[in-house]
Structures are given as C-alpha cells and as structure tokens.
Amino acid sequence: MPDDTKLLSVKDLKIGATIYPPGEDPQDIGIVHGVSFDLEKGKVLGLIGESGAGKSTIGLASMAYGRGGIRITGGEVLLNGEDILKLSKSGVRKLRGAKVCYVAQSAAAAFNPAHKLGDQVIEASLKHGLMTKEEARKRALYLFQVLGLPNPETFGDRFPHQVSGGQLQRAMTAMALCPNPELIVFDEPTTALDVTTQIDVLAAIKHAIEETDTAALYITHDLAVVAQISDDIMVLRNGHMVEYGTAQQIIEAPKEEYTRALVNVREMKKAEAQDQSDVILSVDHVSASYGGHFKVLHDVSLTLARGQTLAIVGESGSGKSTLARVITGLLPLTEGTVSFNGEVLPPALKQRSRDHLRRIQLIYQMADTAMNPRQTVGEIIGRPLTFYEGLRGKAKRARINELLEAIEMGDGFYDRYPAELSGGQKQRVAIARALAARPDLILCDEPTSALDPLVAEGILKLLMKLQKETQVSYVFITHDIAIVRAIADSIAVMLQGKVQRFGPKSKVLAPPFDDYTDLLLKSVPEMEIGWLERVLETRKMESAGN
Amino acid sequence: MTDSDTDKLPALLGFPKRYPFLTLILQRLGLSVILLFAVSVLIFAGVEALPGDFASTYLGQSATPQAVANIRQDLGLDRPVTTRYFEWLGGALHGDFGTSWASKQSVTEQIGRRLGNSLFLAFFAAIISVPLAVGLGMLAVFYRNRFPDRLINVISLAAISLPEFFIGYLLILFFSVNLGIATFPATVYDTMSFGERLSAIALPTATLVLVVLAHMMRMTRAAILSVMSSAYMETAELKGLSAFNAIVKHAAPNAIAPIVNVVALNLAYLVVGVVVVEVVFVYPGMGQYMVDAVTVRDMPVVQACGLIFAAFYILLNMLADIIAIAANPRLRHPR
Amino acid sequence: MRMKDIPLSAWIGIIGILLAFFLAIFAPLIAPYGEREVVGEIWEQMSSQYLLGTDNLGRDLLSRMIYGARTTLFVALAASVLSFSIGIFLSFTAAVTRGIVDQVLSRFNDLMMSVPTLIFALVVLAVLPQNIWILITVMAVLDSTRVFRLGRAVALDVAVMEFVEAARLRGEGSMWIIFREILPNTLSPLLAEFGLRFAFSILFLSTLSFLGLGIQPPAADWGGMVKDNKDGIIFGIPAALIPGGAIAALAICVNLVVDWLLRRTSSLKGGRGDA
C-alpha cells in the first residue's frame, strides 16, 4: 500500500560498476550496498559522507541515472509508490526534468555555453508541456526574485559566462525549480563557492524550497552545511549506511562513533603562544604583480615568530597564495622586503642560496600534482636528503625510515608510487619531503582543503605534533576559519591583495571587527541547528539599523 | 606626452575590451598577411641562400664561364637579391610571376589555366568528402565502441596509411583497365563539355576523397565525442530530453565549430594531395606543373607555385581559426 | 607490462615491422638476384623463377623489393631519428627556458608549418643537389616542426605541474628538471609520436621518390619502384602495385602499434571514474 505522505522511498538499493584497472582484468565492484530511506513531501533529507561514500551515486539513482559505467544492481526506488527503476526509457524521460530535477556541483560546466540562461531554465518545463512559454517565463522571473538574483527581469538574457559562480549556482536551482518538481537532487551545490558566497546561495536555496514546498535530497560532505537545511540526515560511509535520523538527533546526539567524529571534527583548538617576539619571518610593505601590470599584492606587512603558526585567511582572489609564492621567490616582489632569520632575502628564486631554499619549504594543496608520479616514495623523500646533505646509502635509508615514522606511515611505503596512496597518505609524504630538508619554515598552501574532514584533521594533528618536536614554523594558508582556530598563533585576514587585519589569534578573532572579518566569521557554517536562521536574522537587524 | 594623447590612449586600449570578437578576427587577418609575407621571403630567400648555382645547373654539361655569365645576365641573376625580391613580390601582387626559364613563356598565363583545373578537382573532392566524413564521424559516435565504430576505426586507420599514388593506381587498374568504365589518363582540354570533364576527373576525385576522408572522419569523431562528454549533455539528459533533442539543441551548437575547423584543416591537406594525384593521373593542374618545374629546376615556376599553394594553405587555416573564434559564445557575447 | 596485455592488432604491427627490418638487414642473403641485375624480359609474369615477376628493365622484382626495404627503412628511420632529436631538443629547451628563446623558436616554427611539407620539400629540392644525405636532412628538418609542436605542448603540460615547481624550489638545475622530472612523464606520448613520424617518413619518402625527387635510380626503393613500373598499369601489369602495397602494409603496421600506444597513454591519464 503506497503511503500518501511518502514521496520517495528507497529500499535496499544496491549499485555497482565495472572498473578497468590498467593491466588487469575488468572487475565488478560494489559502490552502494543496500541503502534504504524515505522522504516525505516537502521535506529535505541530507546525504552526508566522505568521498567514495556513494552519496552522489544514490542521488542520481533517484533519477534512475548512473554516470559512466555505473549500474543499479538491486533494490527499489519508489517515487509516489511507483518503482522508477522499472520504467521504460520514455517513462524515465517523462520523470526527469518534470517530477525530479538535478542541481550539479559545478553549474559553470552544467550550463550549455551556447544558450541564454533564461532559455535553459525554462527548457524542461516547455519540453514536458507543463506550461506555456509565457507561464514559464513568469515562473522563471519569480524564481530569480526568490533566489535573490540581480536584475531578475533581464537575468535570463545573459549567457552563462556573463554571470558569477554564485549566481550560476542559483540559476541552476531556478532551473531545477522551474517545472514545479516534487523532488530536487542537490549534489554539493555550494562546495565550489567561497564561504561568503556559500551562505547566500544556501539561504536562497533554503528559502526557495520552503517557498515552493519542494522535497529535496541534499548531498554534501559538510555536516555543518547539511545541518542548516535538512529535516533528516543520513550518514554514509563506503556505500553503507552509518546512521540515519533527524537532523537534531544526528547533530546533537549522534549514536555512532563515526558520526560523532564527523560532528566533533572542528573541535580542535590550539592554545595561542604568549610570546611572539622571536621573529623568524618578516614581510614588510610588500607589493607584487603578475606580468608587471596586474597588481595582486598591495603593501603587505606581517611577521611570524619562531616555532609558531601564522594563518593567512582569505577567499579566492585575496592574494593569499600569491603571498606564499612571493615568500618562496617564485614570484619576485616589486616593492618591499621579505626578511628571514633577520636577513633580507633576495627577491627572486635564482638569486637565493641553496641554504635559503633549504630553510623554506612549501606544501601544496594538491599532493597529487606535487609529487612526480614516476618516482617512489623513497625517491621523493630521499632527493632532498641527497641534494642538501649529500646523504647516500644506509645513512639515507635510515633517515628516510625516520621520516616515514614521523609521518606515521612506516617503512612499508618505501617502494610505493604516489598513485598507490590515499589522498591523506600523499599529503603525509609531501610533509615528509618538506621535513627532509630540515627547514625552519614550512609554507602550507591549503594542504587540507582537498581532503575529507577526518583525514584533514589527522594531517592538522600531525603538523602540530611535528611543530612541537622540531620547532618548525608554519605559514598556513586557508579559507577555513575552523582550521585557523585549530592551529594558529597569529592570523592575517586578506582581501583583494591587502591585509585587512593582522595580530595574535585572540585579538583578531575578538570584536570590534572590521566589516569584512565580521562577514567572513559569520559566514562559516557552525555545527548547530538553526545557525543559518540566526545569522540571517542578525543581518536583517543590522541592515534595518543602518 | 600631451593631454590629448593620454585621453586617446585609454580609448584605443578600450577597443579590444569592447570588441574582443572583432579584435581577434582582425588579429587573425593581420597575422595571416604577415605570415604570407614571411613565407614569400622564405621561399625566395631559401632558394637564393641554398648552395648550387642555377645558371650552372641550368646549363648542365655545357657550362663554360662565359655561358654562365651570359645566362646570369639573361635571367637577371647579376642584380642584388633585395632588388630582385621586391620586383618579384611586386609582380606577384599584380599577378605577374615572370617568365618560365624552361618554356620562356609567361608563368602567370600557364598557371591561370592549370589553377582552374586544380580547383575544379579539389572542389569536387571537397563536396563529396565533407558530408561523407561528417556523416561517418557521427555514425561512429552513435555506435561508439560497438561494431560499426570499430570497423570504421580499423578501415580509416588503414586508409590514412595508404600512399595517394597506391590508391590511385589501384583504382586505375580496377576501374579503367579491368572494368573499362573510367578514363585514364585524366586529360582535360578547353573544348571538353562539362560532362566529359566530370567523367575525366572521376578517378582522381575518388582518390582525393579517399585520402582526406579518413583523416577528416577520425577528427570529426573526436570533436563530437568531446562535446558529447560535457557536463551540459548530462544536464540535458537529466532534464528528460530525448537523445535526438539533446543532440540537436545542446550538442550541435557546440559541435559545429570544431567540425568546421576539422573540415577547413583537411581541405588545406587537399593542397598536398592534389600534387601527387595530378601526377598519377597525368592531370594538367598546378601540382603536375610544379613537379615538372622542380625536375628541370625552373625556378620562377617553382617559386610561383610554392607561393600559391602556401597562400591557399594559409587562407584555409585562417578560415578555420576565424570560425573557431566566431563560434565561441564567450567572444560573441562579451561581459 | 605483460605480453598478454598487447592486443592482437599491435602484435600484427610489431611482427610486420620486424619482418621488414629482417629483410632489410639480411637483404644480400635473402634476395635471389642482385639489386641492379637484369635477369629476364621486361615485365615477366610471376613464376617459380621470378616469384614476383620482373620489372620495367627486366630485373627481378622480389630482389628489388628486398633491397628496396633496405633503402626505404634506412632513409625513413634516419630521417625520423634526426627530426625527433632536433624537435625534442628545441621544444624542451623552449618549454623549460620560456621567455624570448621560446618566443623566437615558436614563431619560427609557426612560419615553417605555414607551408605544406610537400610543397616546401619541392621548393627546396628544386635547388639542392640530389643526394641521399641531403634528402634525409630535408625530410628531418621539415618533419621536426611537427615534433617541436607536440614536444613543446607535452613538456609545457608537465613543466607547469607542481612537482616541477617543487624541484625548482629545491634549487635543482635545468638538466635534472628536464631528464628526471619532465622526460619520464612524457615518454608515452613521445614514443607514440615517434611511431607516427616514422610512418609519415615512410610515406613522405615514397611520395618524393615517386615524384622523382627522392632516391635516384638505379638504387631500389619502394616509392621509386612504383614510379619505374607505373606505365605497366595501363597494360594491366600490377608490378607497380607490389611496392605500393608494401609501403601501405608497412605504414599500417606502424600505425597499428602507434594506435595501441596512444590508447595506453590515454587510459593512463583517464584514471578512475568519479563515484
């Protein structure tokens, strides 16, 4: 007997795929192993998990769709009591874009560059004969207004490349909402956005699905985000369900250990070092530009004390990574000086001595591209040892083992290639390579932002442990305030190539704030139900006060 | 710098920003002109700088110093290189390529008729091979990784490995010697009717088509496949569009540019194909004329033919570039 | 890599190429008659005495085919090795040094490529004396423009990777960066490109010889043999098609191997699907 209130009912869903490992026979692997859940009309279910949890695959399966070689191998997906996996091709077509719609992670790629946004938004409604062109246009206009897009009357006349990323993501939401669907699948819709943009898009999505009373599957890896928007949450791991309950229960009283770890992942805090007078790195009035024209850093000044961590926070385009490139000499500065251990560094890489280079090491965001795929872990870590210290043979091997121990990996990885390592292991090897040079300073350029939260936490803990043991200093570049709290002694907030705010952590994170720091701090989702409403409320009051 | 200058400067710099599309096209045109000029220098200077004296080669065994000097004066080789270059270029711009050393006749006159013949041949090869290549490319995509695609892949791989003359002689042996249904050699003359001309070029055209078809088809397939794997095609599928609708509405507008680009590139390849095919079929075109001139070292003819072939090649490549620019919505609709 | 991973098509290609090289190396031992030896009537039919018949001067076609393999393979291989060395050296230099060196080399390369190879070769060969080394050099220089373009693109792809930047930051020299960081990551596409260039050289040499501008008679080479025997076609004598077919077969064999190499490269890049 189909239940009236149940819109979507997934029963024992099993999904598999055939993979073709190079040089081996094709293998069938399972991606989702028997997942079940229900979704009522007008409700939002959050699917959360790390990469490989199968959450996107489940989302697409609720549209009877599998990417690439992915096949649904068992179970039922009931929409209004009807199993959509048993539908004919044309039956599935009638469903997609009419009853169930999809919002992709990258709207920039998901929109066709050759057509106007407005035409793409109303296309499905027209193709399915749900409304006339006039009605569809009206609805699109209404949705553009609800989603807070600028100039809603003319927004639809623009081409995808003519609007910003945040606006595209909202346009994609409008496209999904336009045919009045019963269910929308949101696949990490805010992951690619900056935090201050994310909060706007998140608020717009929440407002729009409430306004139109649409049910949604909201897929993300960020528990704090999903807590703001979902009624229920399902935690997934490696294709298995870990925990399933109301948002309130998952966030406030998680039962499973894995869920608890996810909830508490942002709890790490570092006590700020009191004495910040022993300066190792000093950046004084530095400006830099690309190609001599496009100025990306304006009069940047900051300092870092020995054995401590300076966090540089900012969004994309703030110049934070450029600052790291200037400190390393990859991008020679045009004005100002960078002093290291009391000595002014030559601006360009080529002018620096081998000892300068040894003392400052860099860890990249993507460990994948930062290591030569044709070299083994042993070769990668061993090269700086030979290059800087002339170590060879047994002494070198012993030191490599020592480093492998330090990054908690062990000797067994000596002969492995980077492709055989997990994301977290690769980043650990990158850390070992930096440590091998016995540096005084390590620049960390978002080393954890490509990693799953628990793995990222492991990396942060490792970095803190190594700092205690070796007294190495860090410049840690990040967009994530939670990480700043976890590791920093001092903080620099950057915006459009300028330092907005700089000082010890306790001072930077305490009022009175400047406008931008205030916005940044308030935009970071907190692991708390009702956080989004609270922030929006204060914003409203502030703007009313002005 | 005066005040009015500084006022004008931002306006000038603003032009590329306001009209990026027009700017890029003008850049392309300008670049092609420069390239053509550079190629003319290359062809002329290359011939001059290379070792081997024309006059002695020209006279062969009977090269007494006096005869060489006479010949040099006759051909104007005793004057400075730059003077001769600008005379040559100036003439070429007015359509005058000088006098053939071998026949003592005007190069322009001889080229005129032959160029028409070559274009006639290339034109028919193009209008047959383009739709065929695009069609087969689409077929291969439609049956991707299934039997028809694999068959097309294997055959086209073999076809790109065949030398033009091999295809040509195979066709001659089969169609005109064994079956007797096609004419060989493919001679054309002024009094021939249009129909007779068509039947004369049947085999050379078929050879050229086979030569370009495989390349064009493989590139078309690749171009369509890259469009079909875009994220917006998934969006179209998840909107519930039928495969046909998705292809017409979403793939086609984005695939046209790369396909036209492929076509233009391969038409440029016809320039080379035509040379060999004309020799095989003894067809009175530019290619055969050039090869004959190379054999007897008739430099004015070689230079003229080289320049004309290069000009066509550059022109087609420029067209391919401009079409690619024109099809890019980012450039057509600036921010 | 294991033997069983090599597909059938690639095996056919490998065996074909090996056979051609075997014939070329041991030509004097295998060929029943001499390269330039007139042994019978003009265009004799295939028989037990002359397995492939005789050519336009009454020389044994099979013997000339075997000796022709020698010339064709040697010239094509020499030209592709030379063009590859020039192309890779210049392109890697351009990609690693960047700046003005890169600009000059790249613009000059664009210029060279704006004239079709065959046309360029015709213009140049019209002036130069006819000689096998000049032929090899001309083929190599013209072809190296294609190698340069690919080599530069491939090297730039790798040179902007962060592990190369990491090596620079460490203070490594250009030689280490080129040979230890970039080259090992570009071997696959470069190997495939070498195959493509070799196939192209075979076809190009044959075309030049066919036009009478390549290998000069009486030396045997496959393209020239097509030219020698082409007049027989009108009389239904297929002597010209035998060397033509040999050129085609060899080029197909090389392309089959290249196709496999290219597919291996792309499957390495493709990696895993997004789950």
CSV table of N, CA, C and O in Angstrom, one decimal, chain A residues 23-25 31 57 67 70 325 328 330 349 357 362 364 366 369-375 383-384 387-388 433, chain C residues 2 4-5 161-166 168-173 176 180-182 184-185 188 267-268 272 274-275:
chain,number,residue,atom,x,y,z
A,23,GLY,N,46.2,-3.1,-17.1
A,23,GLY,CA,47.0,-4.3,-17.0
A,23,GLY,C,46.3,-5.4,-16.2
A,23,GLY,O,46.9,-6.5,-16.0
A,24,GLU,N,45.0,-5.2,-15.8
A,24,GLU,CA,44.3,-6.3,-15.1
A,24,GLU,C,43.0,-6.6,-15.8
A,24,GLU,O,42.5,-5.8,-16.6
A,25,ASP,N,42.4,-7.7,-15.4
A,25,ASP,CA,41.1,-8.0,-16.0
A,25,ASP,C,40.0,-7.0,-15.4
A,25,ASP,O,40.2,-6.6,-14.2
A,31,ILE,N,29.4,-0.2,-5.2
A,31,ILE,CA,29.5,1.2,-4.8
A,31,ILE,C,28.6,1.5,-3.6
A,31,ILE,O,28.9,2.2,-2.7
A,57,THR,N,26.1,9.0,-6.1
A,57,THR,CA,25.5,7.8,-6.8
A,57,THR,C,24.1,7.6,-6.4
A,57,THR,O,23.2,7.3,-7.3
A,67,ARG,N,26.1,7.4,-13.7
A,67,ARG,CA,27.2,8.0,-14.5
A,67,ARG,C,28.2,7.0,-15.0
A,67,ARG,O,28.5,6.0,-14.3
A,70,ILE,N,28.2,3.0,-14.3
A,70,ILE,CA,27.6,2.7,-13.0
A,70,ILE,C,26.2,2.1,-13.3
A,70,ILE,O,25.4,2.6,-14.1
A,325,ARG,N,53.9,32.5,-2.8
A,325,ARG,CA,54.9,32.5,-3.9
A,325,ARG,C,55.9,33.6,-3.8
A,325,ARG,O,57.1,33.4,-4.2
A,328,THR,N,58.5,32.5,-1.2
A,328,THR,CA,59.5,31.4,-1.8
A,328,THR,C,60.4,32.0,-2.9
A,328,THR,O,61.4,31.4,-3.2
A,330,LEU,N,59.3,32.4,-6.0
A,330,LEU,CA,58.7,32.0,-7.3
A,330,LEU,C,58.2,33.2,-8.0
A,330,LEU,O,58.3,33.3,-9.2
A,349,LEU,N,64.0,33.6,-6.9
A,349,LEU,CA,64.4,32.3,-6.6
A,349,LEU,C,65.9,32.1,-7.0
A,349,LEU,O,66.7,31.5,-6.3
A,357,LEU,N,67.0,28.2,0.2
A,357,LEU,CA,66.0,27.3,-0.3
A,357,LEU,C,65.6,26.2,0.6
A,357,LEU,O,64.5,25.8,0.8
A,362,LEU,N,57.7,24.3,1.0
A,362,LEU,CA,56.4,24.5,0.6
A,362,LEU,C,55.6,23.2,0.5
A,362,LEU,O,56.1,22.2,-0.1
A,364,TYR,N,51.9,21.8,-0.9
A,364,TYR,CA,50.9,22.2,-1.8
A,364,TYR,C,49.5,21.7,-1.4
A,364,TYR,O,49.4,20.7,-0.7
A,366,MET,N,47.3,20.3,-3.7
A,366,MET,CA,47.0,19.0,-4.3
A,366,MET,C,48.3,18.2,-4.2
A,366,MET,O,49.2,18.4,-5.0
A,369,THR,N,49.5,16.4,-7.7
A,369,THR,CA,50.3,17.0,-8.7
A,369,THR,C,51.7,17.5,-8.1
A,369,THR,O,52.5,17.9,-8.9
A,370,ALA,N,51.8,17.4,-6.8
A,370,ALA,CA,53.0,18.0,-6.2
A,370,ALA,C,54.1,16.9,-6.2
A,370,ALA,O,55.2,17.2,-5.8
A,371,MET,N,53.8,15.7,-6.5
A,371,MET,CA,54.8,14.6,-6.5
A,371,MET,C,54.9,14.0,-7.9
A,371,MET,O,53.9,13.7,-8.5
A,372,ASN,N,56.1,13.7,-8.3
A,372,ASN,CA,56.4,13.1,-9.6
A,372,ASN,C,55.8,11.7,-9.6
A,372,ASN,O,56.2,10.9,-8.8
A,373,PRO,N,54.8,11.4,-10.4
A,373,PRO,CA,54.2,10.1,-10.4
A,373,PRO,C,55.1,9.0,-10.8
A,373,PRO,O,54.8,7.8,-10.6
A,374,ARG,N,56.3,9.3,-11.4
A,374,ARG,CA,57.2,8.2,-11.8
A,374,ARG,C,58.3,8.0,-10.7
A,374,ARG,O,59.2,7.3,-11.0
A,375,GLN,N,58.2,8.6,-9.6
A,375,GLN,CA,59.1,8.4,-8.5
A,375,GLN,C,58.5,7.7,-7.3
A,375,GLN,O,57.3,8.0,-7.0
A,383,ARG,N,65.4,12.5,-2.2
A,383,ARG,CA,66.1,13.5,-3.0
A,383,ARG,C,66.6,14.7,-2.2
A,383,ARG,O,67.7,15.1,-2.4
A,384,PRO,N,65.7,15.3,-1.4
A,384,PRO,CA,66.2,16.5,-0.6
A,384,PRO,C,67.4,16.1,0.3
A,384,PRO,O,68.3,16.9,0.5
A,387,PHE,N,70.3,16.0,-2.0
A,387,PHE,CA,70.6,17.3,-2.6
A,387,PHE,C,71.2,18.3,-1.6
A,387,PHE,O,72.1,19.0,-1.9
A,388,TYR,N,70.6,18.3,-0.4
A,388,TYR,CA,71.0,19.3,0.6
A,388,TYR,C,72.2,18.8,1.5
A,388,TYR,O,73.0,19.5,1.9
A,433,ARG,N,58.7,15.1,2.7
A,433,ARG,CA,59.6,15.7,1.8
A,433,ARG,C,60.1,17.0,2.3
A,433,ARG,O,61.2,17.4,2.2
C,2,ARG,N,52.7,-6.8,-19.3
C,2,ARG,CA,52.8,-8.2,-19.6
C,2,ARG,C,52.5,-8.4,-21.1
C,2,ARG,O,51.7,-7.6,-21.7
C,4,LYS,N,50.5,-10.5,-22.5
C,4,LYS,CA,49.1,-10.7,-22.9
C,4,LYS,C,48.3,-9.4,-22.9
C,4,LYS,O,47.2,-9.4,-23.4
C,5,ASP,N,48.9,-8.3,-22.4
C,5,ASP,CA,48.2,-7.0,-22.5
C,5,ASP,C,48.3,-6.4,-23.9
C,5,ASP,O,47.6,-5.4,-24.1
C,161,MET,N,53.4,21.5,-13.8
C,161,MET,CA,52.9,20.7,-12.7
C,161,MET,C,53.7,21.1,-11.5
C,161,MET,O,54.8,21.6,-11.5
C,162,GLU,N,53.1,20.9,-10.3
C,162,GLU,CA,53.7,21.4,-9.1
C,162,GLU,C,54.9,20.7,-8.7
C,162,GLU,O,55.8,21.2,-8.1
C,163,PHE,N,55.0,19.4,-9.2
C,163,PHE,CA,56.3,18.7,-8.8
C,163,PHE,C,57.5,19.3,-9.5
C,163,PHE,O,58.6,19.2,-8.9
C,164,VAL,N,57.3,19.9,-10.6
C,164,VAL,CA,58.4,20.5,-11.3
C,164,VAL,C,58.7,21.8,-10.6
C,164,VAL,O,59.9,22.2,-10.3
C,165,GLU,N,57.7,22.5,-10.1
C,165,GLU,CA,57.9,23.7,-9.4
C,165,GLU,C,58.6,23.4,-8.1
C,165,GLU,O,59.5,24.1,-7.6
C,166,ALA,N,58.2,22.3,-7.5
C,166,ALA,CA,58.9,21.8,-6.2
C,166,ALA,C,60.4,21.6,-6.4
C,166,ALA,O,61.2,21.9,-5.6
C,168,ARG,N,62.2,23.1,-8.7
C,168,ARG,CA,62.8,24.4,-8.9
C,168,ARG,C,63.1,25.0,-7.5
C,168,ARG,O,64.1,25.6,-7.2
C,169,LEU,N,62.0,24.9,-6.6
C,169,LEU,CA,62.1,25.5,-5.3
C,169,LEU,C,63.3,24.8,-4.5
C,169,LEU,O,63.9,25.4,-3.7
C,170,ARG,N,63.5,23.5,-4.8
C,170,ARG,CA,64.6,22.8,-4.1
C,170,ARG,C,66.0,23.4,-4.6
C,170,ARG,O,67.0,23.3,-3.9
C,171,GLY,N,66.0,24.0,-5.8
C,171,GLY,CA,67.2,24.5,-6.4
C,171,GLY,C,67.8,23.6,-7.4
C,171,GLY,O,69.0,23.8,-7.8
C,172,GLU,N,67.0,22.7,-7.9
C,172,GLU,CA,67.6,21.8,-9.0
C,172,GLU,C,67.9,22.5,-10.3
C,172,GLU,O,67.2,23.5,-10.6
C,173,GLY,N,68.8,22.0,-11.0
C,173,GLY,CA,69.2,22.6,-12.3
C,173,GLY,C,68.3,22.2,-13.4
C,173,GLY,O,67.5,21.3,-13.3
C,176,TRP,N,68.5,18.4,-14.5
C,176,TRP,CA,67.7,17.5,-13.6
C,176,TRP,C,66.3,17.6,-13.9
C,176,TRP,O,65.5,16.6,-14.1
C,180,ARG,N,65.0,14.2,-15.3
C,180,ARG,CA,64.5,13.4,-14.2
C,180,ARG,C,63.0,13.7,-13.9
C,180,ARG,O,62.3,12.8,-13.4
C,181,GLU,N,62.6,15.0,-14.1
C,181,GLU,CA,61.2,15.3,-13.7
C,181,GLU,C,60.3,15.3,-14.9
C,181,GLU,O,59.2,14.7,-14.9
C,182,ILE,N,60.7,15.9,-16.1
C,182,ILE,CA,59.8,16.0,-17.2
C,182,ILE,C,59.8,14.8,-18.1
C,182,ILE,O,58.8,14.2,-18.4
C,184,PRO,N,60.6,11.5,-17.9
C,184,PRO,CA,59.9,10.3,-17.6
C,184,PRO,C,58.4,10.4,-17.7
C,184,PRO,O,57.7,9.4,-17.9
C,185,ASN,N,57.8,11.6,-17.6
C,185,ASN,CA,56.4,11.7,-17.6
C,185,ASN,C,55.9,12.0,-19.0
C,185,ASN,O,54.7,12.1,-19.2
C,188,SER,N,55.5,8.2,-22.9
C,188,SER,CA,54.5,7.5,-23.6
C,188,SER,C,54.0,8.3,-24.8
C,188,SER,O,54.0,7.8,-25.9
C,267,SER,N,44.6,5.9,-21.5
C,267,SER,CA,44.0,5.2,-20.4
C,267,SER,C,44.7,5.4,-19.1
C,267,SER,O,44.2,5.4,-18.0
C,268,LEU,N,46.0,5.7,-19.2
C,268,LEU,CA,46.8,6.1,-18.0
C,268,LEU,C,46.3,7.4,-17.5
C,268,LEU,O,46.2,7.6,-16.3
C,272,ARG,N,40.5,6.9,-12.7
C,272,ARG,CA,39.3,6.2,-12.3
C,272,ARG,C,38.1,7.2,-12.5
C,272,ARG,O,38.2,8.4,-12.5
C,274,ASP,N,34.4,9.0,-11.4
C,274,ASP,CA,34.0,9.6,-10.1
C,274,ASP,C,32.8,8.9,-9.5
C,274,ASP,O,31.8,8.8,-10.1
C,275,ALA,N,33.0,8.3,-8.4
C,275,ALA,CA,31.9,7.5,-7.8
C,275,ALA,C,31.2,8.4,-6.8
C,275,ALA,O,31.8,9.3,-6.2
